[in-house]
Short mmCIF file of C-alpha atoms in Angstrom, two decimals:
data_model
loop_
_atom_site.label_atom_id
_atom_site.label_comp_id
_atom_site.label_asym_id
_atom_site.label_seq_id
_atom_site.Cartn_x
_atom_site.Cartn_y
_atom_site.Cartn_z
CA UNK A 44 94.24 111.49 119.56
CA UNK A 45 97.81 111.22 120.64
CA UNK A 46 100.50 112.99 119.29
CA UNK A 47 104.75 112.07 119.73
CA UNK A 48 107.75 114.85 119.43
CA UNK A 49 109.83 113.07 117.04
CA UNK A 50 109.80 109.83 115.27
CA UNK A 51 111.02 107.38 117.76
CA UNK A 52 109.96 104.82 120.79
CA UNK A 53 111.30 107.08 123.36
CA UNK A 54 109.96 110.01 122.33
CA UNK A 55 107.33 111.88 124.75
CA UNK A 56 103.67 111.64 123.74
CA UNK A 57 100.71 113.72 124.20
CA UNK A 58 96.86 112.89 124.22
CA UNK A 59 95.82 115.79 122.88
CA UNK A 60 92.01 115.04 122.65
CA UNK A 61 91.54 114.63 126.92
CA UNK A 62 90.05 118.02 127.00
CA UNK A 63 87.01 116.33 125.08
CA UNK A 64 86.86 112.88 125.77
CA UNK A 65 87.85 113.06 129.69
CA UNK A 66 88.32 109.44 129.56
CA UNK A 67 84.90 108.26 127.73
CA UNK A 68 85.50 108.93 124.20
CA UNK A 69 87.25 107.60 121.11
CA UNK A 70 89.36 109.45 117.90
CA UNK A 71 90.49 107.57 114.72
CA UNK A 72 91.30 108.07 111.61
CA UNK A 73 93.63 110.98 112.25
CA UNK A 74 95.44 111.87 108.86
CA UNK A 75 97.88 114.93 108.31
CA UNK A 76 97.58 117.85 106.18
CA UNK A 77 99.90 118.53 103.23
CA UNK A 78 101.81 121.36 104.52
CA UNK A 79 102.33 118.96 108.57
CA UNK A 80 100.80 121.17 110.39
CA UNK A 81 97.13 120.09 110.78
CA UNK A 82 95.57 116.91 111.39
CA UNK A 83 92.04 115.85 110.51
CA UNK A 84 90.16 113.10 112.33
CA UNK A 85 86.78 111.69 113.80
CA UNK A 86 86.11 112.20 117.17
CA UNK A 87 83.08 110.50 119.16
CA UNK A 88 82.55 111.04 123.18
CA UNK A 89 79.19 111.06 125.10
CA UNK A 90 76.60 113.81 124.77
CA UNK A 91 77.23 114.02 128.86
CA UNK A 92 80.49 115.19 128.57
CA UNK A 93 80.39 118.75 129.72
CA UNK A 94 83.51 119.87 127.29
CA UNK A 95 83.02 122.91 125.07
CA UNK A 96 83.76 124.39 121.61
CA UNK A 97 83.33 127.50 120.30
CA UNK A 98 80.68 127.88 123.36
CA UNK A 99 78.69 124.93 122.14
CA UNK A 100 78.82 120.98 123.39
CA UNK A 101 81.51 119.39 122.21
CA UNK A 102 80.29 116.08 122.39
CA UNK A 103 76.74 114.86 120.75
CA UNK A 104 77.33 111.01 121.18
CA UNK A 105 77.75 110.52 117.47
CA UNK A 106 81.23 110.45 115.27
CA UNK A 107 81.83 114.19 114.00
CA UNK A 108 84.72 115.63 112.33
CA UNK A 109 87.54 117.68 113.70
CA UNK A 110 90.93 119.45 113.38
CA UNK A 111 93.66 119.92 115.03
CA UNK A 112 95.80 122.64 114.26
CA UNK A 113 99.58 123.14 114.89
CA UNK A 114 100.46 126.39 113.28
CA UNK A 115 100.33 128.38 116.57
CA UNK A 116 100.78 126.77 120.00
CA UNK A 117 102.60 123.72 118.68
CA UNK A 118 102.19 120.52 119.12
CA UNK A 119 100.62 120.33 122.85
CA UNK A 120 99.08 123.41 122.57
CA UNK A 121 97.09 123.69 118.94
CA UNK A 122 93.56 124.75 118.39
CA UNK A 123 90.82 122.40 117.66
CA UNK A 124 87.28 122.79 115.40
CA UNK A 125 84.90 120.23 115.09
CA UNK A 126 83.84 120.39 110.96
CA UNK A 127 80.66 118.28 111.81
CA UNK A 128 78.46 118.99 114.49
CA UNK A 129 75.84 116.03 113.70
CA UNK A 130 73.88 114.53 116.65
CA UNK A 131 72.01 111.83 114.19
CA UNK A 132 74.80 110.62 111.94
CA UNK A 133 78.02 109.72 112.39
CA UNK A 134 81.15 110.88 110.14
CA UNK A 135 83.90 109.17 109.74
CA UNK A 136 87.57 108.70 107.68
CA UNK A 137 88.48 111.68 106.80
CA UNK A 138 91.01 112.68 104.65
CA UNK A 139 92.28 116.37 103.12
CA UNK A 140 91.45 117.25 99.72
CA UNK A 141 94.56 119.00 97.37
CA UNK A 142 94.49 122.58 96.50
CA UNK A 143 92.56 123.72 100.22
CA UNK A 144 89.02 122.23 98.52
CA UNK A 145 88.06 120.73 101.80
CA UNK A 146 87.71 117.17 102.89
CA UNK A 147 86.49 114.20 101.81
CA UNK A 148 84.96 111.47 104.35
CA UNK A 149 82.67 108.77 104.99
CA UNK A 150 79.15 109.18 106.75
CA UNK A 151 75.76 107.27 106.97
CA UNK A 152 73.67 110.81 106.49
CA UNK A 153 73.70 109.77 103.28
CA UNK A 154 72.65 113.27 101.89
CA UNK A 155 71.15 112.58 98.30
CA UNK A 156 70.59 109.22 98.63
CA UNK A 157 68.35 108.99 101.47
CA UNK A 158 66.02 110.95 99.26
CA UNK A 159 65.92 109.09 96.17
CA UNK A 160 64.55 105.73 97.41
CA UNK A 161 60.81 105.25 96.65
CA UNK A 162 58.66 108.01 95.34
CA UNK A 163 60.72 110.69 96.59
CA UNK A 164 60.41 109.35 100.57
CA UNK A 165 63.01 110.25 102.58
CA UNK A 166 64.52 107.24 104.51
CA UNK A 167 67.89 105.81 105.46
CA UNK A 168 69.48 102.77 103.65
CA UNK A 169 70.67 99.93 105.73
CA UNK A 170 73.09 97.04 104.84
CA UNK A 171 72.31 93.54 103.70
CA UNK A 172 72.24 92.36 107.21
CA UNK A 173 70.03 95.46 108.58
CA UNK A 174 72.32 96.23 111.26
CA UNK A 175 73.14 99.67 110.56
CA UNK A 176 72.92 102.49 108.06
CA UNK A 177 75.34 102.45 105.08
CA UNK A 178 78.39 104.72 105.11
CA UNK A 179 78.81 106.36 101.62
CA UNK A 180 81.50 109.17 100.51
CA UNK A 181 80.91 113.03 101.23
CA UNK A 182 82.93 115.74 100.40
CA UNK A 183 82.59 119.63 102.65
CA UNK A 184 84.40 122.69 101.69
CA UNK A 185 86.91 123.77 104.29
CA UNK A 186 84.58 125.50 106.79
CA UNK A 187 82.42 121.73 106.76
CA UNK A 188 79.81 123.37 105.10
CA UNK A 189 78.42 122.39 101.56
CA UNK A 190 78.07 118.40 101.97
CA UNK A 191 78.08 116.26 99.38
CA UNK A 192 77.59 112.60 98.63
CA UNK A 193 79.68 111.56 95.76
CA UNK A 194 79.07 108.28 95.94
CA UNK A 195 76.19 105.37 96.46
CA UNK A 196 76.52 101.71 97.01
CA UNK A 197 74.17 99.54 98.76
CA UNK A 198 76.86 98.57 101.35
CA UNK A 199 79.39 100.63 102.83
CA UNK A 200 82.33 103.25 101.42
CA UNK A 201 85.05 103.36 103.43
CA UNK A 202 88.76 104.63 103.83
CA UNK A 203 89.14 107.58 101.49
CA UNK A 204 92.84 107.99 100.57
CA UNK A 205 93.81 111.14 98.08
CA UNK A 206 95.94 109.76 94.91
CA UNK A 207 98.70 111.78 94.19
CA UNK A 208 96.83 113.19 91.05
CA UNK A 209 93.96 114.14 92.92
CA UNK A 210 91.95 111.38 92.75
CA UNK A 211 89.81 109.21 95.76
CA UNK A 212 90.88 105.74 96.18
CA UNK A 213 88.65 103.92 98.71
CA UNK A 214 87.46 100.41 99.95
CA UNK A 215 83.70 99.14 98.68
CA UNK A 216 82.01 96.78 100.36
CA UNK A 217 80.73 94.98 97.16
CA UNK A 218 77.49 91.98 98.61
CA UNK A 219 74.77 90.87 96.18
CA UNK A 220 73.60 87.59 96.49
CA UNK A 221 76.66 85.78 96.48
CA UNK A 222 79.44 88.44 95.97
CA UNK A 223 80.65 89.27 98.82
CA UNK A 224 84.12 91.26 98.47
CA UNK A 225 86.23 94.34 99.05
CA UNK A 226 87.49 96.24 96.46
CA UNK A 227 89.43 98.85 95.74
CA UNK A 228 88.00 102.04 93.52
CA UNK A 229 88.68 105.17 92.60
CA UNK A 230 86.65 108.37 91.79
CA UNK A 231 87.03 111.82 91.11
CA UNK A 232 85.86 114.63 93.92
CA UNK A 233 82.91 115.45 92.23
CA UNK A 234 81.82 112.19 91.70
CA UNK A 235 82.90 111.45 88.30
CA UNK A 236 85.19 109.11 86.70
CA UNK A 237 84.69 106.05 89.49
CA UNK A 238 86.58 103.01 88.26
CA UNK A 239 87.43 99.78 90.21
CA UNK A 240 91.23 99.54 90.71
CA UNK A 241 91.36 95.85 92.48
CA UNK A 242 88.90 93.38 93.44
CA UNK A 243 89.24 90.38 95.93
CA UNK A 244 86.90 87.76 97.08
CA UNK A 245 86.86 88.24 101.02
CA UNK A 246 87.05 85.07 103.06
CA UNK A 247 86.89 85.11 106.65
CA UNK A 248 85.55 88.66 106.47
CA UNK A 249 89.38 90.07 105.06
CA UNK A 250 89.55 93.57 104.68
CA UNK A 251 92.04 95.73 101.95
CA UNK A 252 92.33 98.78 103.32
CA UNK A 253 93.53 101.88 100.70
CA UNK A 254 96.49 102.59 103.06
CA UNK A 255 97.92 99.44 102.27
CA UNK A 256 97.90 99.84 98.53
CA UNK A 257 100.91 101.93 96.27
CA UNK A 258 98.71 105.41 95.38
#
């Protein structure tokens, strides 16, 4: 995660996730709180690393969520917390919910849904080509705690963005027999209300990505 002083091609920049990573790691998905001062993202370095938080391993070879925080030390020198601490799963996209609710992201733990398969047997869903586990939408209060899946589709959820009224607008990866698309839908934080927003047939494997759409 790399941060600059000022908005500008000159201006100095700082990797402020080295500590963790040490050179074998990747963050993405960094997004900025309301008030500028924080910034959530997805972090993801190997379980080898011998970087700490909080006295634990910062690293578990999986994506987790973190947060940097500006509002002492400044930019260079913030605090960090890692919301996610999953050595299974990976978590990814976060974004910040209004009103200090927490965070909504995407993750393949797939909390609820992973139980409801076949007569109550817990197991993971995979996509249509059985290459990996689906990412669906979770929401966590602000300590991480209290996951949620608020959504379910048999492929993946991706790229939460917060509407300015408060609603999730995201990216579904929409394949049954021969749809095969990426739309754009919305949903409430509870779950509620979901409504496509934009639809597009896909060709070449093209990708609409929430960002890129007026909120």
């Amino acid at each position: 995660l790399m941060v600059r002083e000022k908005s500008s091609a000159s201006a100095i920049e700082h990797t402020v996730t080295q500590q963790f990573t040490q050179g074998r790691g990747d963050a993405s998905s960094p997004q900025v709180a309301f008030d500028g001062k924080k910034i959530i993202f997805s972090m993801r370095c190997p379980a080898a690393n011998p970087a700490t938080i909080a006295g634990q391993p910062a690293c578990t070879g999986h994506w987790n969520i973190w947060e940097y925080d500006m509002s002492s030390g400044g930019m260079t020198a913030g605090s960090f917390r890692r919301l996610t601490s999953t050595t299974e799963d990976d978590d990814v996209d976060p974004a910040y919910l209004p009103g200090d609710r927490g965070f909504v992201f995407a993750s393949n733990r797939q909390t609820k849904s992973k139980l409801n398969q076949a007569l109550g047997r817990s197991y993971y869903a995979l996509d249509e080509y059985e290459r990996e586990r689906v990412l669906n939408l979770h929401t966590m209060d602000k300590d991480g705690g209290a996951v949620t899946q608020i959504s379910f589709n048999q492929s993946h959820d991706r790229n939460p963005v917060v509407r300015p009224n408060g609603d999730i607008m995201f990216a579904r990866w929409e394949h049954v027999a021969d749809r095969n698309r990426f739309a754009i839908f919305r949903v409430k934080p509870d779950g509620t209300d979901m409504f496509v927003l934009y639809g597009a047939q896909s060709p070449g494997n093209s990708f609409l990505h929430p960002r890129d759409m007026d909120p």
